[in-house]
Amino acid sequence: MNIVVCVKHVPDAQSERTFNEDNTTDREGVDGLLSELDEYPVEAALQLVDAAQGEVTVLTVGPDQAADAIKKSLQMGAHRGVHVNDAAIHGSDAVATSLILAEAIKKIGDVDLVLTGLASTDGTMSVVPAMLAERLGLPQVTVASELTVEGGKATIRRDGDVASETIEASLPAVVSVTDQINEPRYPSFKGIMAAKKKPVETWSLADLGVDAGSVGLDAAWTTVESFEKRPPRQKGQIVTDEGDGGTKLAQFLSAQKFI
Amino acid sequence: MAEVLVLVDHADGEVRKTTAELLTIARRLGEPSAVFVGAGYDSAKGVLAQYGAEKVYRIESADVTDYLVAPTAEALAQLVASTSPAAVLVAASADGREVAARLAIKTESGLITDAVDVQPADGGVRTVQSVFAGSYTVTSTVTKGTPIVAVKPNSATPEQVAGAAAEETVEVDISDSAKTARITDRKPKEASGRPELTEAAIVVSGGRGTAGDFGPVEAFADSLGAAVGASRAAVDAGWYPHANQVGQTGKQVSPQLYVAAGISGAIQHRAGMQTSKTIVAVNKDEEAPIFELVDFGVVGDLFKVLPQATDAVKAAKG
Ligand SMILES: Cc1cc2nc3c(=O)[nH]c(=O)nc-3n(C[C@H](O)[C@H](O)[C@H](O)COP(=O)(O)OP(=O)(O)OC[C@H]3O[C@@H](n4cnc5c(N)ncnc54)[C@H](O)[C@@H]3O)c2cc1C
Ligand SMILES: Nc1ncnc2c1ncn2[C@@H]1O[C@H](COP(=O)(O)O)[C@@H](O)[C@H]1O
């Protein structure tokens, strides 16, 4: 089974995330890492090939630093990496990102399963998987908290608000997984050493036959006009419970007209 | 005036509050047309008219309802082609954003997700989003195609305005390639009797500090008529259902009042509640980061503080 896992390199949520002058996310001035939510599809892919053999290719679209996301995935156990890196990609929206990912997946070829995370932890749009399915003309089975692949079929469980659903599709398919699906492994020392020898290809837009004018900031179908730092919350009142904490809490709620 | 398509969010005809909000927003942009997909229209009808839907497009085919999002996106694309709407609004739920994603590609239109405000702007829309765990506010416009906006719950106060709700049954032609992800089983969840998490005006959440006993959290929530939320630590431990998780990988809530009990306030949790109007925390540890966010905090044991507060609320309500 050949699996492609889409992984994204994102600014670390623990550090100060901000914007560039052109209103795009600052990806250079902050520490970045493999989006935590993309560790889950990597782990899911590794478990599937452990059970049924095959190859796991990790695919990322992003600037130079995004190579770290591939590296981490290879250290976890993925077999090879593909990094689409091109200056023209800067500022791409989800629509353009999905186009690049779709073309890269076609070029990788012979893919049984495309796995993605639930959302990227910077944009948190949760739209790329659906866009990929749309572009590739593949079944979309998203938000999986369980995944089994058997007899050319992918079956997932999706935990919704009003119901828990079982969804089935034939392969190849695009599957996005949640953080409920597994417990991602840490890279072992052996894994870290082995990763150094694993093949990573870097592709440009030209390699994919994607017109540079169809991606990037100027081609985006939406424009960020402005951004504003939210004013820090005013420090509130903090009381220590001395047997009357609950009463004081109720008094506060009453004063605020919640009761 | 151009139509504005609103995809109705409902469970077997029971229309969710977000739809009333979307219809209210739609009226700022043009003439609201509800798009009702699935069964249960008779129970939905009244609500749609009440919140100003001038038209209702009904799509009932099993081709649409038995499969995941792709057919709904196709049906909407057909409606976009036939009505040339000023915008398409959907709820920012998992399904809503995926329908929107596919529709954006099909109609070559710009897509905004998780908008907390939508206003008309020279021929299009201007949206406001809250990003990076609520630390920034971003204003955007759609520059291509029909603006498609996935709107967060609680982004507008529903306004009642009688609409004609003129019905039109739409026969849609769904391609085989959209019918590939079939829903083979559906187990409805037991209703808790409490308000829906993302719609509730008040949310009371419990974390690892409950040590598995959500009793005091639920009792306090019930005294306030609130929804119950949970941190991921509590969900991972199996103490509360995942559907109730608040945070980056759970629900993003923005209620009038958010109460965090026994929750430390990790960045991923904040991402789901930071934009709440008023924030209250009960935590044993005065150093807990959640206290940086609060309007009112109690340093103390939730097993003592919450029951006392519950009694006080009940007494005050009489
Ligand atoms: C990719 C990723 C996604 C994540 N997504 C989410 C998410 O969506 N939502 C989420 O919540 N987390 C999420 N997390 C986890 C997050 O990082 C924290 O681990 C989690 O929020 C901690 O939950 P907690 O506050 O309940 O537990 P803890 O951090 O252990 O805090 C428990 C708190 O309870 C207090 N306490 C203990 N006993 C009592 C008592 N008797 N009375 C009062 N206070 C008491 C303690 O002082 C402590 O502050 C995510 C993590 C990752 C890596
Ligand atoms: N630039 C990217 N490179 C590779 N994968 C991506 C990229 N952006 C998004 N993805 C994938 O799409 C998923 C959802 O992303 P998003 O729609 O941005 O929230 C992520 O978890 C990734 O698996």
PDB file of N, CA and C in Angstrom, chain B residues 108-147:
ATOM      1  N   GLU B 108     -14.813  28.298  -8.317  1.00  0.00           N
ATOM      2  CA  GLU B 108     -13.661  29.207  -8.371  1.00  0.00           C
ATOM      3  C   GLU B 108     -13.941  30.480  -7.601  1.00  0.00           C
ATOM      4  N   SER B 109     -14.257  30.272  -6.323  1.00  0.00           N
ATOM      5  CA  SER B 109     -14.633  31.393  -5.473  1.00  0.00           C
ATOM      6  C   SER B 109     -13.787  31.417  -4.210  1.00  0.00           C
ATOM      7  N   GLY B 110     -13.566  32.631  -3.714  1.00  0.00           N
ATOM      8  CA  GLY B 110     -12.811  32.778  -2.478  1.00  0.00           C
ATOM      9  C   GLY B 110     -13.606  32.282  -1.282  1.00  0.00           C
ATOM     10  N   LEU B 111     -12.885  31.699  -0.327  1.00  0.00           N
ATOM     11  CA  LEU B 111     -13.518  31.087   0.841  1.00  0.00           C
ATOM     12  C   LEU B 111     -12.918  31.658   2.126  1.00  0.00           C
ATOM     13  N   ILE B 112     -13.803  32.026   3.046  1.00  0.00           N
ATOM     14  CA  ILE B 112     -13.372  32.475   4.372  1.00  0.00           C
ATOM     15  C   ILE B 112     -13.956  31.501   5.385  1.00  0.00           C
ATOM     16  N   THR B 113     -13.141  30.986   6.276  1.00  0.00           N
ATOM     17  CA  THR B 113     -13.670  30.085   7.306  1.00  0.00           C
ATOM     18  C   THR B 113     -13.626  30.772   8.662  1.00  0.00           C
ATOM     19  N   ASP B 114     -14.516  30.332   9.543  1.00  0.00           N
ATOM     20  CA  ASP B 114     -14.539  30.814  10.925  1.00  0.00           C
ATOM     21  C   ASP B 114     -14.698  32.321  11.050  1.00  0.00           C
ATOM     22  N   ALA B 115     -15.522  32.901  10.184  1.00  0.00           N
ATOM     23  CA  ALA B 115     -15.792  34.331  10.307  1.00  0.00           C
ATOM     24  C   ALA B 115     -16.604  34.569  11.582  1.00  0.00           C
ATOM     25  N   VAL B 116     -16.297  35.646  12.288  1.00  0.00           N
ATOM     26  CA  VAL B 116     -17.107  36.037  13.451  1.00  0.00           C
ATOM     27  C   VAL B 116     -17.946  37.266  13.136  1.00  0.00           C
ATOM     28  N   ASP B 117     -17.684  37.852  11.961  1.00  0.00           N
ATOM     29  CA  ASP B 117     -18.545  38.942  11.499  1.00  0.00           C
ATOM     30  C   ASP B 117     -18.487  38.982   9.974  1.00  0.00           C
ATOM     31  N   VAL B 118     -19.610  39.308   9.362  1.00  0.00           N
ATOM     32  CA  VAL B 118     -19.677  39.442   7.908  1.00  0.00           C
ATOM     33  C   VAL B 118     -20.485  40.698   7.612  1.00  0.00           C
ATOM     34  N   GLN B 119     -19.920  41.608   6.841  1.00  0.00           N
ATOM     35  CA  GLN B 119     -20.601  42.857   6.494  1.00  0.00           C
ATOM     36  C   GLN B 119     -20.485  43.070   4.988  1.00  0.00           C
ATOM     37  N   PRO B 120     -21.446  43.814   4.420  1.00  0.00           N
ATOM     38  CA  PRO B 120     -21.320  44.118   2.994  1.00  0.00           C
ATOM     39  C   PRO B 120     -20.151  45.079   2.760  1.00  0.00           C
ATOM     40  N   ALA B 121     -19.486  44.916   1.633  1.00  0.00           N
ATOM     41  CA  ALA B 121     -18.383  45.815   1.293  1.00  0.00           C
ATOM     42  C   ALA B 121     -18.321  45.921  -0.217  1.00  0.00           C
ATOM     43  N   ASP B 122     -18.243  47.109  -0.702  1.00  0.00           N
ATOM     44  CA  ASP B 122     -18.299  47.396  -2.140  1.00  0.00           C
ATOM     45  C   ASP B 122     -18.428  46.183  -3.060  1.00  0.00           C
ATOM     46  N   GLY B 123     -19.644  45.751  -3.209  1.00  0.00           N
ATOM     47  CA  GLY B 123     -19.937  44.658  -4.124  1.00  0.00           C
ATOM     48  C   GLY B 123     -19.666  43.274  -3.567  1.00  0.00           C
ATOM     49  N   GLY B 124     -19.006  43.175  -2.439  1.00  0.00           N
ATOM     50  CA  GLY B 124     -18.712  41.857  -1.894  1.00  0.00           C
ATOM     51  C   GLY B 124     -18.970  41.800  -0.407  1.00  0.00           C
ATOM     52  N   VAL B 125     -18.124  41.102   0.293  1.00  0.00           N
ATOM     53  CA  VAL B 125     -18.273  41.034   1.743  1.00  0.00           C
ATOM     54  C   VAL B 125     -16.934  41.332   2.413  1.00  0.00           C
ATOM     55  N   ARG B 126     -17.047  41.822   3.621  1.00  0.00           N
ATOM     56  CA  ARG B 126     -15.855  42.008   4.438  1.00  0.00           C
ATOM     57  C   ARG B 126     -16.064  41.168   5.691  1.00  0.00           C
ATOM     58  N   THR B 127     -15.058  40.336   6.019  1.00  0.00           N
ATOM     59  CA  THR B 127     -15.226  39.419   7.149  1.00  0.00           C
ATOM     60  C   THR B 127     -14.209  39.705   8.233  1.00  0.00           C
ATOM     61  N   VAL B 128     -14.562  39.305   9.436  1.00  0.00           N
ATOM     62  CA  VAL B 128     -13.631  39.388  10.556  1.00  0.00           C
ATOM     63  C   VAL B 128     -13.420  37.980  11.084  1.00  0.00           C
ATOM     64  N   GLN B 129     -12.163  37.617  11.306  1.00  0.00           N
ATOM     65  CA  GLN B 129     -11.823  36.321  11.890  1.00  0.00           C
ATOM     66  C   GLN B 129     -10.922  36.550  13.087  1.00  0.00           C
ATOM     67  N   SER B 130     -10.940  35.569  13.964  1.00  0.00           N
ATOM     68  CA  SER B 130     -10.081  35.634  15.131  1.00  0.00           C
ATOM     69  C   SER B 130      -9.054  34.516  14.962  1.00  0.00           C
ATOM     70  N   VAL B 131      -7.762  34.835  14.956  1.00  0.00           N
ATOM     71  CA  VAL B 131      -6.748  33.820  14.638  1.00  0.00           C
ATOM     72  C   VAL B 131      -5.691  33.692  15.723  1.00  0.00           C
ATOM     73  N   PHE B 132      -4.836  32.698  15.563  1.00  0.00           N
ATOM     74  CA  PHE B 132      -3.743  32.405  16.497  1.00  0.00           C
ATOM     75  C   PHE B 132      -4.274  32.341  17.933  1.00  0.00           C
ATOM     76  N   ALA B 133      -5.152  31.416  18.157  1.00  0.00           N
ATOM     77  CA  ALA B 133      -5.726  31.204  19.489  1.00  0.00           C
ATOM     78  C   ALA B 133      -6.334  32.499  20.028  1.00  0.00           C
ATOM     79  N   GLY B 134      -6.940  33.259  19.148  1.00  0.00           N
ATOM     80  CA  GLY B 134      -7.651  34.455  19.583  1.00  0.00           C
ATOM     81  C   GLY B 134      -6.754  35.650  19.847  1.00  0.00           C
ATOM     82  N   SER B 135      -5.479  35.574  19.484  1.00  0.00           N
ATOM     83  CA  SER B 135      -4.598  36.693  19.813  1.00  0.00           C
ATOM     84  C   SER B 135      -4.619  37.802  18.756  1.00  0.00           C
ATOM     85  N   TYR B 136      -5.136  37.497  17.559  1.00  0.00           N
ATOM     86  CA  TYR B 136      -5.247  38.510  16.512  1.00  0.00           C
ATOM     87  C   TYR B 136      -6.643  38.506  15.897  1.00  0.00           C
ATOM     88  N   THR B 137      -7.037  39.684  15.419  1.00  0.00           N
ATOM     89  CA  THR B 137      -8.264  39.814  14.654  1.00  0.00           C
ATOM     90  C   THR B 137      -7.872  40.181  13.234  1.00  0.00           C
ATOM     91  N   VAL B 138      -8.440  39.486  12.253  1.00  0.00           N
ATOM     92  CA  VAL B 138      -8.056  39.692  10.859  1.00  0.00           C
ATOM     93  C   VAL B 138      -9.285  40.092  10.049  1.00  0.00           C
ATOM     94  N   THR B 139      -9.133  41.134   9.231  1.00  0.00           N
ATOM     95  CA  THR B 139     -10.218  41.570   8.350  1.00  0.00           C
ATOM     96  C   THR B 139      -9.867  41.184   6.919  1.00  0.00           C
ATOM     97  N   SER B 140     -10.787  40.531   6.226  1.00  0.00           N
ATOM     98  CA  SER B 140     -10.501  40.071   4.864  1.00  0.00           C
ATOM     99  C   SER B 140     -11.651  40.365   3.914  1.00  0.00           C
ATOM    100  N   THR B 141     -11.325  40.352   2.630  1.00  0.00           N
ATOM    101  CA  THR B 141     -12.365  40.425   1.609  1.00  0.00           C
ATOM    102  C   THR B 141     -12.160  39.283   0.634  1.00  0.00           C
ATOM    103  N   VAL B 142     -13.233  38.944  -0.072  1.00  0.00           N
ATOM    104  CA  VAL B 142     -13.139  37.918  -1.093  1.00  0.00           C
ATOM    105  C   VAL B 142     -12.977  38.622  -2.423  1.00  0.00           C
ATOM    106  N   THR B 143     -11.965  38.208  -3.178  1.00  0.00           N
ATOM    107  CA  THR B 143     -11.648  38.938  -4.403  1.00  0.00           C
ATOM    108  C   THR B 143     -11.996  38.154  -5.660  1.00  0.00           C
ATOM    109  N   LYS B 144     -12.459  36.913  -5.484  1.00  0.00           N
ATOM    110  CA  LYS B 144     -12.771  36.140  -6.687  1.00  0.00           C
ATOM    111  C   LYS B 144     -14.074  35.374  -6.517  1.00  0.00           C
ATOM    112  N   GLY B 145     -14.870  35.365  -7.548  1.00  0.00           N
ATOM    113  CA  GLY B 145     -16.079  34.548  -7.571  1.00  0.00           C
ATOM    114  C   GLY B 145     -17.147  35.008  -6.597  1.00  0.00           C
ATOM    115  N   THR B 146     -17.926  34.043  -6.128  1.00  0.00           N
ATOM    116  CA  THR B 146     -18.997  34.302  -5.177  1.00  0.00           C
ATOM    117  C   THR B 146     -18.434  34.126  -3.770  1.00  0.00           C
ATOM    118  N   PRO B 147     -18.484  35.140  -2.920  1.00  0.00           N
ATOM    119  CA  PRO B 147     -17.925  34.938  -1.578  1.00  0.00           C
ATOM    120  C   PRO B 147     -18.598  33.763  -0.865  1.00  0.00           C
TER     121      PRO B 147
END
